Amino acid sequence: MVDTGTIRMVVGIIGNVISLGLFLSPIPTFCRIIKLKTVADFKPDPYVATLLNCAMWVFYGMPFVHPDSILVITINGAGFFIELIYITIFIIYSPGSKRKKIFIALVTEVIFFVIVVFVVMYCFHTTKRRSLIVGIICIVFNILMYASPLTIMKIVIKTKSVKYMPFYLSLASLLNGVVWVVYALLKFDINILIPNGLGAISGVVQLILYATFYRTTRWDDDDDEMNSRSKVQMSNV
């Protein structure tokens, strides 16, 4: 009979694959941004939030914080570098005012991360206490990562259009949340269970919005609108 540890490992590997799909799902969006040379109404919020989220989970998975968490490190390490690429593209194709906001957010995240690492390493000397502190912080920032699409969902409801809310990103968010909930339940880990449970709920809400407003979305004028925005933004750079 297969033991729980082996099942958890398999589920964790599946979670890594799905999470990688989540990180890679915005690629069509960024190909479109590069092609039209404008970010239009796409928001950097989810990617900036996910960057810090990945950094915190990599720290959480370190042997001196939470031992035996290699699968947490691998996927979040990959996600960190993928998000850096996305944010770089946003910076390149955003107008000056939006670039400034992104830079400010990034600097704030770096300062925060350095402070957390310093405090945890020098004030807490057991993995149990470090896991508790970093785990709480990870829960908060994982929730922020899943909550960040709220800005996009607001636009969807206001405009009755889903063209700025990528379907595959929403679907991947749901699948990712469900798998990691199962992973957390096999060997109970509240720090993984809470944020991913909320992430699954967030994914469901996004898919409901997509189904609700898909028919009212005007896809035909999408390229024209983005091209016009590109001209305006290029004149403001």
Tab-separated table of C-alpha atoms in Angstrom:
chain	number	residue	atom	x	y	z
A	1	MET	CA	0.000	0.000	0.000
A	2	VAL	CA	1.310	3.438	-0.980
A	3	ASP	CA	2.096	5.616	2.025
A	4	THR	CA	0.853	9.174	2.494
A	5	GLY	CA	4.344	10.614	2.003
A	6	THR	CA	4.629	9.140	-1.491
A	7	ILE	CA	1.151	10.334	-2.441
A	8	ARG	CA	1.988	13.794	-1.151
A	9	MET	CA	5.185	13.822	-3.218
A	10	VAL	CA	3.253	12.869	-6.363
A	11	VAL	CA	0.592	15.514	-5.684
A	12	GLY	CA	3.357	18.046	-5.063
A	13	ILE	CA	4.946	17.236	-8.418
A	14	ILE	CA	1.569	17.621	-10.107
A	15	GLY	CA	1.206	20.907	-8.247
A	16	ASN	CA	4.575	22.018	-9.593
A	17	VAL	CA	3.488	21.255	-13.156
A	18	ILE	CA	0.153	23.075	-12.786
A	19	SER	CA	1.807	25.998	-11.001
A	20	LEU	CA	4.291	26.250	-13.867
A	21	GLY	CA	1.313	26.357	-16.198
A	22	LEU	CA	-0.098	29.165	-14.063
A	23	PHE	CA	3.133	31.118	-14.314
A	24	LEU	CA	3.354	30.566	-18.084
A	25	SER	CA	-0.332	31.138	-18.890
A	26	PRO	CA	0.059	34.911	-19.472
A	27	ILE	CA	2.551	34.323	-22.314
A	28	PRO	CA	-0.062	34.994	-25.059
A	29	THR	CA	-0.910	38.274	-23.324
A	30	PHE	CA	2.716	39.382	-23.276
A	31	CYS	CA	3.262	38.295	-26.884
A	32	ARG	CA	0.345	40.573	-27.747
A	33	ILE	CA	1.835	43.425	-25.711
A	34	ILE	CA	5.200	43.040	-27.475
A	35	LYS	CA	3.533	42.857	-30.898
A	36	LEU	CA	1.450	46.009	-30.379
A	37	LYS	CA	4.069	47.768	-28.203
A	38	THR	CA	1.576	48.763	-25.513
A	39	VAL	CA	0.221	47.331	-22.258
A	40	ALA	CA	-3.149	49.010	-22.940
A	41	ASP	CA	-5.403	48.304	-19.929
A	42	PHE	CA	-3.530	45.247	-18.727
A	43	LYS	CA	-2.511	45.643	-15.074
A	44	PRO	CA	0.955	44.851	-13.611
A	45	ASP	CA	-0.559	44.255	-10.144
A	46	PRO	CA	-0.849	40.424	-10.338
A	47	TYR	CA	2.746	40.036	-11.545
A	48	VAL	CA	4.259	42.415	-8.987
A	49	ALA	CA	2.306	40.699	-6.199
A	50	THR	CA	3.304	37.241	-7.434
A	51	LEU	CA	6.987	38.226	-7.522
A	52	LEU	CA	7.042	38.944	-3.777
A	53	ASN	CA	4.866	35.908	-3.117
A	54	CYS	CA	7.380	33.634	-4.853
A	55	ALA	CA	10.320	35.202	-3.022
A	56	MET	CA	8.639	34.623	0.342
A	57	TRP	CA	7.787	30.988	-0.437
A	58	VAL	CA	11.344	30.267	-1.581
A	59	PHE	CA	12.528	31.601	1.772
A	60	TYR	CA	9.871	29.525	3.570
A	61	GLY	CA	11.060	26.365	1.815
A	62	MET	CA	14.714	26.772	2.786
A	63	PRO	CA	16.064	23.981	5.069
A	64	PHE	CA	16.865	26.485	7.806
A	65	VAL	CA	13.255	27.729	7.824
A	66	HIS	CA	10.981	24.787	6.886
A	67	PRO	CA	12.880	21.525	6.174
A	68	ASP	CA	11.788	19.000	3.525
A	69	SER	CA	10.115	21.583	1.295
A	70	ILE	CA	12.100	21.173	-1.923
A	71	LEU	CA	8.958	21.184	-4.100
A	72	VAL	CA	7.991	24.554	-2.638
A	73	ILE	CA	11.424	25.951	-3.526
A	74	THR	CA	11.571	24.586	-7.078
A	75	ILE	CA	8.274	25.957	-8.340
A	76	ASN	CA	8.477	29.298	-6.586
A	77	GLY	CA	12.081	29.784	-7.699
A	78	ALA	CA	11.005	29.217	-11.298
A	79	GLY	CA	8.005	31.483	-10.800
A	80	PHE	CA	10.180	34.266	-9.419
A	81	PHE	CA	12.293	34.476	-12.574
A	82	ILE	CA	9.273	34.150	-14.868
A	83	GLU	CA	7.542	37.047	-13.097
A	84	LEU	CA	10.711	39.142	-13.445
A	85	ILE	CA	10.500	38.677	-17.214
A	86	TYR	CA	6.838	39.717	-17.273
A	87	ILE	CA	7.495	42.813	-15.172
A	88	THR	CA	10.417	43.770	-17.421
A	89	ILE	CA	8.090	43.650	-20.430
A	90	PHE	CA	5.577	45.808	-18.543
A	91	ILE	CA	8.276	48.368	-17.779
A	92	ILE	CA	9.414	48.489	-21.408
A	93	TYR	CA	5.948	49.023	-22.886
A	94	SER	CA	4.349	51.163	-20.169
A	95	PRO	CA	4.123	54.977	-20.161
A	96	GLY	CA	6.439	56.885	-17.832
A	97	SER	CA	3.929	57.301	-14.992
A	98	LYS	CA	3.152	53.589	-14.844
A	99	ARG	CA	6.856	52.695	-14.993
A	100	LYS	CA	7.503	54.861	-11.952
A	101	LYS	CA	4.782	53.095	-9.968
A	102	ILE	CA	6.204	49.692	-10.893
A	103	PHE	CA	9.722	50.702	-9.826
A	104	ILE	CA	8.432	52.055	-6.515
A	105	ALA	CA	6.557	48.805	-5.880
A	106	LEU	CA	9.654	46.723	-6.674
A	107	VAL	CA	11.933	48.750	-4.418
A	108	THR	CA	9.385	48.480	-1.606
A	109	GLU	CA	9.251	44.714	-2.037
A	110	VAL	CA	13.040	44.369	-1.945
A	111	ILE	CA	13.304	46.418	1.238
A	112	PHE	CA	10.533	44.430	2.874
A	113	PHE	CA	12.063	41.080	1.909
A	114	VAL	CA	15.501	42.024	3.234
A	115	ILE	CA	13.992	43.156	6.538
A	116	VAL	CA	12.026	39.911	6.898
A	117	VAL	CA	15.065	37.738	6.208
A	118	PHE	CA	17.213	39.699	8.661
A	119	VAL	CA	14.641	39.617	11.472
A	120	VAL	CA	13.796	35.922	11.027
A	121	MET	CA	17.414	34.755	10.860
A	122	TYR	CA	18.707	36.822	13.754
A	123	CYS	CA	15.722	36.824	16.111
A	124	PHE	CA	14.390	33.274	15.740
A	125	HIS	CA	16.742	30.332	16.125
A	126	THR	CA	14.616	27.215	15.539
A	127	THR	CA	12.973	25.996	12.330
A	128	LYS	CA	9.655	25.680	14.173
A	129	ARG	CA	9.562	29.366	15.080
A	130	ARG	CA	10.946	30.466	11.728
A	131	SER	CA	8.331	28.370	9.922
A	132	LEU	CA	5.585	29.961	11.995
A	133	ILE	CA	6.661	33.550	11.343
A	134	VAL	CA	7.515	33.152	7.662
A	135	GLY	CA	4.439	30.988	7.146
A	136	ILE	CA	2.142	33.719	8.443
A	137	ILE	CA	3.801	36.259	6.152
A	138	CYS	CA	3.497	33.846	3.209
A	139	ILE	CA	-0.202	33.405	3.893
A	140	VAL	CA	-0.710	37.170	3.772
A	141	PHE	CA	1.202	37.633	0.529
A	142	ASN	CA	-0.264	34.568	-1.123
A	143	ILE	CA	-3.692	36.012	-0.392
A	144	LEU	CA	-2.536	39.294	-1.943
A	145	MET	CA	-1.398	37.393	-5.018
A	146	TYR	CA	-4.803	35.792	-5.422
A	147	ALA	CA	-6.601	39.030	-4.512
A	148	SER	CA	-4.647	41.135	-7.007
A	149	PRO	CA	-6.912	40.044	-9.914
A	150	LEU	CA	-9.673	41.964	-8.106
A	151	THR	CA	-8.508	45.070	-9.982
A	152	ILE	CA	-9.019	43.230	-13.256
A	153	MET	CA	-12.344	41.737	-12.149
A	154	LYS	CA	-13.531	45.263	-11.357
A	155	ILE	CA	-12.771	46.288	-14.937
A	156	VAL	CA	-14.580	43.194	-16.248
A	157	ILE	CA	-17.735	44.036	-14.296
A	158	LYS	CA	-17.569	47.724	-15.203
A	159	THR	CA	-16.982	47.229	-18.936
A	160	LYS	CA	-18.835	43.897	-19.273
A	161	SER	CA	-15.772	42.688	-21.174
A	162	VAL	CA	-13.289	39.904	-20.387
A	163	LYS	CA	-10.662	40.764	-22.996
A	164	TYR	CA	-8.271	41.987	-20.284
A	165	MET	CA	-8.773	38.920	-18.058
A	166	PRO	CA	-6.941	35.975	-19.686
A	167	PHE	CA	-9.025	32.804	-19.515
A	168	TYR	CA	-6.110	30.404	-19.103
A	169	LEU	CA	-4.699	32.433	-16.211
A	170	SER	CA	-8.030	32.148	-14.393
A	171	LEU	CA	-8.319	28.412	-15.119
A	172	ALA	CA	-4.745	27.760	-13.998
A	173	SER	CA	-5.408	29.694	-10.771
A	174	LEU	CA	-8.324	27.397	-9.955
A	175	LEU	CA	-6.453	24.168	-10.719
A	176	ASN	CA	-3.368	25.367	-8.861
A	177	GLY	CA	-5.388	26.196	-5.747
A	178	VAL	CA	-7.203	22.842	-5.723
A	179	VAL	CA	-4.051	20.713	-6.101
A	180	TRP	CA	-2.120	22.553	-3.396
A	181	VAL	CA	-5.103	22.273	-1.049
A	182	VAL	CA	-4.922	18.491	-1.488
A	183	TYR	CA	-1.149	18.622	-0.918
A	184	ALA	CA	-1.634	20.587	2.318
A	185	LEU	CA	-4.287	18.186	3.601
A	186	LEU	CA	-2.191	15.038	3.064
A	187	LYS	CA	0.313	16.296	5.634
A	188	PHE	CA	-1.556	19.116	7.297
A	189	ASP	CA	0.111	22.461	6.590
A	190	ILE	CA	-2.118	25.412	7.451
A	191	ASN	CA	0.302	27.831	5.781
A	192	ILE	CA	-0.307	26.187	2.403
A	193	LEU	CA	-3.973	25.304	2.958
A	194	ILE	CA	-5.419	28.757	3.731
A	195	PRO	CA	-4.035	30.816	0.810
A	196	ASN	CA	-4.559	28.093	-1.775
A	197	GLY	CA	-8.111	27.478	-0.582
A	198	LEU	CA	-8.801	31.172	-1.135
A	199	GLY	CA	-6.963	30.946	-4.455
A	200	ALA	CA	-9.302	28.194	-5.622
A	201	ILE	CA	-12.297	30.346	-4.695
A	202	SER	CA	-10.772	33.308	-6.561
A	203	GLY	CA	-10.327	31.130	-9.641
A	204	VAL	CA	-13.970	30.037	-9.501
A	205	VAL	CA	-15.142	33.667	-9.299
A	206	GLN	CA	-12.982	34.641	-12.276
A	207	LEU	CA	-14.357	31.795	-14.389
A	208	ILE	CA	-17.923	32.751	-13.445
A	209	LEU	CA	-17.214	36.310	-14.591
A	210	TYR	CA	-15.692	34.989	-17.795
A	211	ALA	CA	-18.766	32.890	-18.544
A	212	THR	CA	-21.065	35.801	-17.664
A	213	PHE	CA	-19.419	38.497	-19.783
A	214	TYR	CA	-17.871	36.489	-22.634
A	215	ARG	CA	-20.803	37.132	-24.976
A	216	THR	CA	-20.833	40.873	-24.299
A	217	THR	CA	-17.096	41.234	-25.028
A	218	ARG	CA	-16.294	43.149	-28.205
A	219	TRP	CA	-13.331	41.231	-29.591
A	220	ASP	CA	-13.363	42.820	-33.079
A	221	ASP	CA	-12.193	46.245	-31.965
A	222	ASP	CA	-9.525	44.906	-29.586
A	223	ASP	CA	-6.538	45.369	-31.871
A	224	ASP	CA	-7.690	48.791	-33.050
A	225	GLU	CA	-8.118	49.962	-29.468
A	226	MET	CA	-4.701	48.681	-28.425
A	227	ASN	CA	-3.065	50.263	-31.480
A	228	SER	CA	-4.643	53.628	-30.673
A	229	ARG	CA	-3.458	53.336	-27.078
A	230	SER	CA	0.011	52.467	-28.341
A	231	LYS	CA	0.185	55.687	-30.363
A	232	VAL	CA	-0.912	57.749	-27.411
A	233	GLN	CA	1.549	56.091	-25.033
A	234	MET	CA	4.448	56.399	-27.456
A	235	SER	CA	3.768	60.112	-27.776
A	236	ASN	CA	3.863	60.426	-23.972
A	237	VAL	CA	7.122	58.528	-23.407
